[in-house]
Amino acid sequence: MVKLRLKRYGRKQRTYRIVAIDAQSRREGKVTREVGFYNPRKEETQLDISAITAFCESGAQLTETVRDIFKRENLKIT
């Protein structure tokens, strides 16, 4: 199963990438695809809507945090 979750990166680990990753992998494991970026300090978000939609249609699960980010961006994913 694939999950859309956050992966930390940056010098002080303060920013995140939204990635599609196998559910059995650890958080910093091998990524299937990067589908977005999130910076909580600046409330900056960048999303690849077509990739996110494709993963969700193929059965990918969202973590609660990623689901909340999508809600803030008014992205409707079912």
PDB file of N, CA and C in Angstrom:
ATOM      1  N   MET A   1       0.841  -1.167   0.000  1.00  0.00           N
ATOM      2  CA  MET A   1       0.000   0.000   0.000  1.00  0.00           C
ATOM      3  C   MET A   1       0.896   1.244   0.000  1.00  0.00           C
ATOM      4  N   VAL A   2       0.456   2.255  -0.726  1.00  0.00           N
ATOM      5  CA  VAL A   2       1.185   3.522  -0.808  1.00  0.00           C
ATOM      6  C   VAL A   2       0.502   4.543   0.091  1.00  0.00           C
ATOM      7  N   LYS A   3       1.309   5.359   0.762  1.00  0.00           N
ATOM      8  CA  LYS A   3       0.791   6.443   1.600  1.00  0.00           C
ATOM      9  C   LYS A   3       1.381   7.762   1.142  1.00  0.00           C
ATOM     10  N   LEU A   4       0.597   8.819   1.275  1.00  0.00           N
ATOM     11  CA  LEU A   4       1.111  10.170   1.088  1.00  0.00           C
ATOM     12  C   LEU A   4       1.409  10.698   2.477  1.00  0.00           C
ATOM     13  N   ARG A   5       2.671  11.010   2.733  1.00  0.00           N
ATOM     14  CA  ARG A   5       3.088  11.455   4.065  1.00  0.00           C
ATOM     15  C   ARG A   5       4.162  12.525   3.946  1.00  0.00           C
ATOM     16  N   LEU A   6       4.548  13.083   5.074  1.00  0.00           N
ATOM     17  CA  LEU A   6       5.586  14.113   5.100  1.00  0.00           C
ATOM     18  C   LEU A   6       6.957  13.484   5.302  1.00  0.00           C
ATOM     19  N   LYS A   7       7.948  14.057   4.625  1.00  0.00           N
ATOM     20  CA  LYS A   7       9.339  13.653   4.805  1.00  0.00           C
ATOM     21  C   LYS A   7      10.126  14.911   5.147  1.00  0.00           C
ATOM     22  N   ARG A   8      10.820  14.882   6.286  1.00  0.00           N
ATOM     23  CA  ARG A   8      11.585  16.058   6.714  1.00  0.00           C
ATOM     24  C   ARG A   8      12.812  16.255   5.834  1.00  0.00           C
ATOM     25  N   TYR A   9      13.147  17.515   5.615  1.00  0.00           N
ATOM     26  CA  TYR A   9      14.405  17.830   4.959  1.00  0.00           C
ATOM     27  C   TYR A   9      14.777  19.263   5.279  1.00  0.00           C
ATOM     28  N   GLY A  10      15.973  19.630   4.926  1.00  0.00           N
ATOM     29  CA  GLY A  10      16.458  20.971   5.217  1.00  0.00           C
ATOM     30  C   GLY A  10      17.520  20.921   6.293  1.00  0.00           C
ATOM     31  N   ARG A  11      18.225  22.012   6.415  1.00  0.00           N
ATOM     32  CA  ARG A  11      19.350  22.047   7.343  1.00  0.00           C
ATOM     33  C   ARG A  11      18.937  21.792   8.784  1.00  0.00           C
ATOM     34  N   LYS A  12      17.880  22.445   9.193  1.00  0.00           N
ATOM     35  CA  LYS A  12      17.430  22.266  10.571  1.00  0.00           C
ATOM     36  C   LYS A  12      16.164  21.415  10.659  1.00  0.00           C
ATOM     37  N   GLN A  13      15.858  20.701   9.578  1.00  0.00           N
ATOM     38  CA  GLN A  13      14.704  19.803   9.557  1.00  0.00           C
ATOM     39  C   GLN A  13      13.400  20.540   9.844  1.00  0.00           C
ATOM     40  N   ARG A  14      13.276  21.749   9.351  1.00  0.00           N
ATOM     41  CA  ARG A  14      12.083  22.553   9.614  1.00  0.00           C
ATOM     42  C   ARG A  14      11.110  22.587   8.451  1.00  0.00           C
ATOM     43  N   THR A  15      11.458  22.023   7.303  1.00  0.00           N
ATOM     44  CA  THR A  15      10.567  22.000   6.156  1.00  0.00           C
ATOM     45  C   THR A  15      10.316  20.552   5.756  1.00  0.00           C
ATOM     46  N   TYR A  16       9.288  20.352   4.953  1.00  0.00           N
ATOM     47  CA  TYR A  16       8.867  18.994   4.622  1.00  0.00           C
ATOM     48  C   TYR A  16       8.557  18.862   3.139  1.00  0.00           C
ATOM     49  N   ARG A  17       8.722  17.665   2.638  1.00  0.00           N
ATOM     50  CA  ARG A  17       8.251  17.305   1.301  1.00  0.00           C
ATOM     51  C   ARG A  17       7.082  16.351   1.504  1.00  0.00           C
ATOM     52  N   ILE A  18       6.071  16.497   0.669  1.00  0.00           N
ATOM     53  CA  ILE A  18       4.958  15.560   0.682  1.00  0.00           C
ATOM     54  C   ILE A  18       5.308  14.492  -0.345  1.00  0.00           C
ATOM     55  N   VAL A  19       5.400  13.242   0.101  1.00  0.00           N
ATOM     56  CA  VAL A  19       5.897  12.170  -0.754  1.00  0.00           C
ATOM     57  C   VAL A  19       4.928  10.991  -0.773  1.00  0.00           C
ATOM     58  N   ALA A  20       4.985  10.249  -1.877  1.00  0.00           N
ATOM     59  CA  ALA A  20       4.302   8.964  -1.973  1.00  0.00           C
ATOM     60  C   ALA A  20       5.351   7.916  -1.634  1.00  0.00           C
ATOM     61  N   ILE A  21       5.035   7.091  -0.643  1.00  0.00           N
ATOM     62  CA  ILE A  21       6.017   6.131  -0.143  1.00  0.00           C
ATOM     63  C   ILE A  21       5.284   4.862   0.281  1.00  0.00           C
ATOM     64  N   ASP A  22       5.962   3.720   0.193  1.00  0.00           N
ATOM     65  CA  ASP A  22       5.368   2.459   0.628  1.00  0.00           C
ATOM     66  C   ASP A  22       5.068   2.548   2.124  1.00  0.00           C
ATOM     67  N   ALA A  23       3.908   2.072   2.528  1.00  0.00           N
ATOM     68  CA  ALA A  23       3.468   2.185   3.922  1.00  0.00           C
ATOM     69  C   ALA A  23       4.394   1.449   4.884  1.00  0.00           C
ATOM     70  N   GLN A  24       5.104   0.438   4.414  1.00  0.00           N
ATOM     71  CA  GLN A  24       5.995  -0.330   5.281  1.00  0.00           C
ATOM     72  C   GLN A  24       7.352   0.346   5.470  1.00  0.00           C
ATOM     73  N   SER A  25       7.668   1.371   4.648  1.00  0.00           N
ATOM     74  CA  SER A  25       8.958   2.060   4.739  1.00  0.00           C
ATOM     75  C   SER A  25       8.978   3.013   5.917  1.00  0.00           C
ATOM     76  N   ARG A  26      10.162   3.310   6.393  1.00  0.00           N
ATOM     77  CA  ARG A  26      10.297   4.305   7.442  1.00  0.00           C
ATOM     78  C   ARG A  26      10.117   5.692   6.837  1.00  0.00           C
ATOM     79  N   ARG A  27       9.956   6.706   7.661  1.00  0.00           N
ATOM     80  CA  ARG A  27       9.649   8.055   7.189  1.00  0.00           C
ATOM     81  C   ARG A  27      10.698   8.587   6.226  1.00  0.00           C
ATOM     82  N   GLU A  28      11.952   8.322   6.494  1.00  0.00           N
ATOM     83  CA  GLU A  28      13.026   8.836   5.650  1.00  0.00           C
ATOM     84  C   GLU A  28      13.490   7.799   4.626  1.00  0.00           C
ATOM     85  N   GLY A  29      12.664   6.802   4.344  1.00  0.00           N
ATOM     86  CA  GLY A  29      13.032   5.729   3.422  1.00  0.00           C
ATOM     87  C   GLY A  29      12.955   6.144   1.966  1.00  0.00           C
ATOM     88  N   LYS A  30      13.068   5.156   1.079  1.00  0.00           N
ATOM     89  CA  LYS A  30      13.065   5.398  -0.357  1.00  0.00           C
ATOM     90  C   LYS A  30      11.681   5.856  -0.805  1.00  0.00           C
ATOM     91  N   VAL A  31      11.659   6.946  -1.543  1.00  0.00           N
ATOM     92  CA  VAL A  31      10.423   7.592  -1.954  1.00  0.00           C
ATOM     93  C   VAL A  31      10.004   7.107  -3.340  1.00  0.00           C
ATOM     94  N   THR A  32       8.697   6.848  -3.520  1.00  0.00           N
ATOM     95  CA  THR A  32       8.178   6.524  -4.837  1.00  0.00           C
ATOM     96  C   THR A  32       8.162   7.773  -5.706  1.00  0.00           C
ATOM     97  N   ARG A  33       7.610   8.878  -5.156  1.00  0.00           N
ATOM     98  CA  ARG A  33       7.572  10.150  -5.887  1.00  0.00           C
ATOM     99  C   ARG A  33       7.298  11.299  -4.922  1.00  0.00           C
ATOM    100  N   GLU A  34       7.926  12.437  -5.177  1.00  0.00           N
ATOM    101  CA  GLU A  34       7.645  13.650  -4.404  1.00  0.00           C
ATOM    102  C   GLU A  34       6.493  14.376  -5.091  1.00  0.00           C
ATOM    103  N   VAL A  35       5.450  14.696  -4.325  1.00  0.00           N
ATOM    104  CA  VAL A  35       4.268  15.328  -4.912  1.00  0.00           C
ATOM    105  C   VAL A  35       3.987  16.709  -4.347  1.00  0.00           C
ATOM    106  N   GLY A  36       4.838  17.201  -3.450  1.00  0.00           N
ATOM    107  CA  GLY A  36       4.598  18.528  -2.908  1.00  0.00           C
ATOM    108  C   GLY A  36       5.653  18.956  -1.916  1.00  0.00           C
ATOM    109  N   PHE A  37       5.452  20.166  -1.397  1.00  0.00           N
ATOM    110  CA  PHE A  37       6.382  20.818  -0.485  1.00  0.00           C
ATOM    111  C   PHE A  37       5.561  21.564   0.550  1.00  0.00           C
ATOM    112  N   TYR A  38       6.016  21.564   1.804  1.00  0.00           N
ATOM    113  CA  TYR A  38       5.308  22.272   2.866  1.00  0.00           C
ATOM    114  C   TYR A  38       6.312  22.912   3.809  1.00  0.00           C
ATOM    115  N   ASN A  39       6.165  24.216   4.024  1.00  0.00           N
ATOM    116  CA  ASN A  39       7.014  24.948   4.960  1.00  0.00           C
ATOM    117  C   ASN A  39       6.101  25.535   6.037  1.00  0.00           C
ATOM    118  N   PRO A  40       6.061  24.946   7.233  1.00  0.00           N
ATOM    119  CA  PRO A  40       5.138  25.418   8.268  1.00  0.00           C
ATOM    120  C   PRO A  40       5.486  26.798   8.825  1.00  0.00           C
ATOM    121  N   ARG A  41       6.743  27.202   8.742  1.00  0.00           N
ATOM    122  CA  ARG A  41       7.129  28.514   9.261  1.00  0.00           C
ATOM    123  C   ARG A  41       6.535  29.651   8.439  1.00  0.00           C
ATOM    124  N   LYS A  42       6.514  29.480   7.125  1.00  0.00           N
ATOM    125  CA  LYS A  42       5.993  30.515   6.236  1.00  0.00           C
ATOM    126  C   LYS A  42       4.597  30.193   5.730  1.00  0.00           C
ATOM    127  N   GLU A  43       4.036  29.054   6.152  1.00  0.00           N
ATOM    128  CA  GLU A  43       2.747  28.570   5.661  1.00  0.00           C
ATOM    129  C   GLU A  43       2.750  28.506   4.130  1.00  0.00           C
ATOM    130  N   GLU A  44       3.863  28.044   3.578  1.00  0.00           N
ATOM    131  CA  GLU A  44       4.036  27.935   2.134  1.00  0.00           C
ATOM    132  C   GLU A  44       3.801  26.479   1.713  1.00  0.00           C
ATOM    133  N   THR A  45       2.985  26.303   0.682  1.00  0.00           N
ATOM    134  CA  THR A  45       2.680  24.967   0.191  1.00  0.00           C
ATOM    135  C   THR A  45       2.740  24.963  -1.326  1.00  0.00           C
ATOM    136  N   GLN A  46       3.320  23.902  -1.884  1.00  0.00           N
ATOM    137  CA  GLN A  46       3.356  23.726  -3.325  1.00  0.00           C
ATOM    138  C   GLN A  46       2.974  22.276  -3.596  1.00  0.00           C
ATOM    139  N   LEU A  47       1.939  22.051  -4.419  1.00  0.00           N
ATOM    140  CA  LEU A  47       1.418  20.713  -4.644  1.00  0.00           C
ATOM    141  C   LEU A  47       1.352  20.382  -6.126  1.00  0.00           C
ATOM    142  N   ASP A  48       1.629  19.114  -6.463  1.00  0.00           N
ATOM    143  CA  ASP A  48       1.448  18.596  -7.819  1.00  0.00           C
ATOM    144  C   ASP A  48       0.089  17.897  -7.834  1.00  0.00           C
ATOM    145  N   ILE A  49      -0.955  18.654  -8.191  1.00  0.00           N
ATOM    146  CA  ILE A  49      -2.333  18.173  -8.091  1.00  0.00           C
ATOM    147  C   ILE A  49      -2.565  16.923  -8.928  1.00  0.00           C
ATOM    148  N   SER A  50      -2.040  16.883 -10.154  1.00  0.00           N
ATOM    149  CA  SER A  50      -2.275  15.727 -11.020  1.00  0.00           C
ATOM    150  C   SER A  50      -1.663  14.449 -10.442  1.00  0.00           C
ATOM    151  N   ALA A  51      -0.473  14.543  -9.866  1.00  0.00           N
ATOM    152  CA  ALA A  51       0.171  13.372  -9.265  1.00  0.00           C
ATOM    153  C   ALA A  51      -0.581  12.916  -8.011  1.00  0.00           C
ATOM    154  N   ILE A  52      -1.028  13.880  -7.207  1.00  0.00           N
ATOM    155  CA  ILE A  52      -1.766  13.548  -5.985  1.00  0.00           C
ATOM    156  C   ILE A  52      -3.070  12.840  -6.342  1.00  0.00           C
ATOM    157  N   THR A  53      -3.778  13.367  -7.333  1.00  0.00           N
ATOM    158  CA  THR A  53      -5.039  12.757  -7.772  1.00  0.00           C
ATOM    159  C   THR A  53      -4.803  11.345  -8.291  1.00  0.00           C
ATOM    160  N   ALA A  54      -3.748  11.159  -9.079  1.00  0.00           N
ATOM    161  CA  ALA A  54      -3.444   9.833  -9.624  1.00  0.00           C
ATOM    162  C   ALA A  54      -3.154   8.825  -8.517  1.00  0.00           C
ATOM    163  N   PHE A  55      -2.375   9.225  -7.513  1.00  0.00           N
ATOM    164  CA  PHE A  55      -2.066   8.315  -6.404  1.00  0.00           C
ATOM    165  C   PHE A  55      -3.323   7.984  -5.600  1.00  0.00           C
ATOM    166  N   CYS A  56      -4.176   8.976  -5.358  1.00  0.00           N
ATOM    167  CA  CYS A  56      -5.388   8.729  -4.579  1.00  0.00           C
ATOM    168  C   CYS A  56      -6.361   7.835  -5.327  1.00  0.00           C
ATOM    169  N   GLU A  57      -6.449   7.995  -6.639  1.00  0.00           N
ATOM    170  CA  GLU A  57      -7.327   7.135  -7.441  1.00  0.00           C
ATOM    171  C   GLU A  57      -6.827   5.702  -7.478  1.00  0.00           C
ATOM    172  N   SER A  58      -5.511   5.514  -7.336  1.00  0.00           N
ATOM    173  CA  SER A  58      -4.964   4.157  -7.344  1.00  0.00           C
ATOM    174  C   SER A  58      -4.967   3.526  -5.950  1.00  0.00           C
ATOM    175  N   GLY A  59      -5.534   4.229  -4.946  1.00  0.00           N
ATOM    176  CA  GLY A  59      -5.710   3.643  -3.631  1.00  0.00           C
ATOM    177  C   GLY A  59      -4.757   4.106  -2.550  1.00  0.00           C
ATOM    178  N   ALA A  60      -4.015   5.156  -2.784  1.00  0.00           N
ATOM    179  CA  ALA A  60      -3.082   5.654  -1.773  1.00  0.00           C
ATOM    180  C   ALA A  60      -3.842   6.222  -0.573  1.00  0.00           C
ATOM    181  N   GLN A  61      -3.292   6.012   0.608  1.00  0.00           N
ATOM    182  CA  GLN A  61      -3.876   6.539   1.842  1.00  0.00           C
ATOM    183  C   GLN A  61      -3.160   7.833   2.221  1.00  0.00           C
ATOM    184  N   LEU A  62      -3.870   8.734   2.901  1.00  0.00           N
ATOM    185  CA  LEU A  62      -3.289   9.988   3.356  1.00  0.00           C
ATOM    186  C   LEU A  62      -3.085   9.927   4.864  1.00  0.00           C
ATOM    187  N   THR A  63      -1.973  10.485   5.337  1.00  0.00           N
ATOM    188  CA  THR A  63      -1.817  10.623   6.777  1.00  0.00           C
ATOM    189  C   THR A  63      -2.673  11.807   7.225  1.00  0.00           C
ATOM    190  N   GLU A  64      -2.949  11.896   8.510  1.00  0.00           N
ATOM    191  CA  GLU A  64      -3.804  12.976   9.022  1.00  0.00           C
ATOM    192  C   GLU A  64      -3.212  14.350   8.728  1.00  0.00           C
ATOM    193  N   THR A  65      -1.908  14.487   8.888  1.00  0.00           N
ATOM    194  CA  THR A  65      -1.254  15.779   8.664  1.00  0.00           C
ATOM    195  C   THR A  65      -1.362  16.206   7.208  1.00  0.00           C
ATOM    196  N   VAL A  66      -1.127  15.280   6.291  1.00  0.00           N
ATOM    197  CA  VAL A  66      -1.234  15.597   4.869  1.00  0.00           C
ATOM    198  C   VAL A  66      -2.682  15.941   4.521  1.00  0.00           C
ATOM    199  N   ARG A  67      -3.630  15.219   5.083  1.00  0.00           N
ATOM    200  CA  ARG A  67      -5.053  15.516   4.849  1.00  0.00           C
ATOM    201  C   ARG A  67      -5.385  16.933   5.329  1.00  0.00           C
ATOM    202  N   ASP A  68      -4.848  17.338   6.484  1.00  0.00           N
ATOM    203  CA  ASP A  68      -5.075  18.693   6.996  1.00  0.00           C
ATOM    204  C   ASP A  68      -4.456  19.754   6.085  1.00  0.00           C
ATOM    205  N   ILE A  69      -3.281  19.480   5.549  1.00  0.00           N
ATOM    206  CA  ILE A  69      -2.644  20.420   4.614  1.00  0.00           C
ATOM    207  C   ILE A  69      -3.507  20.576   3.368  1.00  0.00           C
ATOM    208  N   PHE A  70      -4.031  19.465   2.859  1.00  0.00           N
ATOM    209  CA  PHE A  70      -4.897  19.529   1.677  1.00  0.00           C
ATOM    210  C   PHE A  70      -6.168  20.315   1.968  1.00  0.00           C
ATOM    211  N   LYS A  71      -6.723  20.162   3.169  1.00  0.00           N
ATOM    212  CA  LYS A  71      -7.922  20.929   3.534  1.00  0.00           C
ATOM    213  C   LYS A  71      -7.627  22.421   3.565  1.00  0.00           C
ATOM    214  N   ARG A  72      -6.467  22.798   4.102  1.00  0.00           N
ATOM    215  CA  ARG A  72      -6.090  24.213   4.134  1.00  0.00           C
ATOM    216  C   ARG A  72      -5.945  24.793   2.751  1.00  0.00           C
ATOM    217  N   GLU A  73      -5.524  23.965   1.805  1.00  0.00           N
ATOM    218  CA  GLU A  73      -5.341  24.405   0.419  1.00  0.00           C
ATOM    219  C   GLU A  73      -6.617  24.232  -0.407  1.00  0.00           C
ATOM    220  N   ASN A  74      -7.724  23.838   0.241  1.00  0.00           N
ATOM    221  CA  ASN A  74      -9.019  23.614  -0.407  1.00  0.00           C
ATOM    222  C   ASN A  74      -8.918  22.577  -1.528  1.00  0.00           C
ATOM    223  N   LEU A  75      -8.133  21.525  -1.299  1.00  0.00           N
ATOM    224  CA  LEU A  75      -7.984  20.438  -2.253  1.00  0.00           C
ATOM    225  C   LEU A  75      -8.900  19.312  -1.802  1.00  0.00           C
ATOM    226  N   LYS A  76      -9.853  18.965  -2.633  1.00  0.00           N
ATOM    227  CA  LYS A  76     -10.824  17.931  -2.293  1.00  0.00           C
ATOM    228  C   LYS A  76     -10.355  16.586  -2.820  1.00  0.00           C
ATOM    229  N   ILE A  77      -9.928  15.710  -1.934  1.00  0.00           N
ATOM    230  CA  ILE A  77      -9.480  14.365  -2.281  1.00  0.00           C
ATOM    231  C   ILE A  77     -10.411  13.389  -1.580  1.00  0.00           C
ATOM    232  N   THR A  78     -10.941  12.435  -2.334  1.00  0.00           N
ATOM    233  CA  THR A  78     -11.847  11.448  -1.723  1.00  0.00           C
ATOM    234  C   THR A  78     -11.175  10.128  -1.559  1.00  0.00           C
TER     235      THR A  78
END
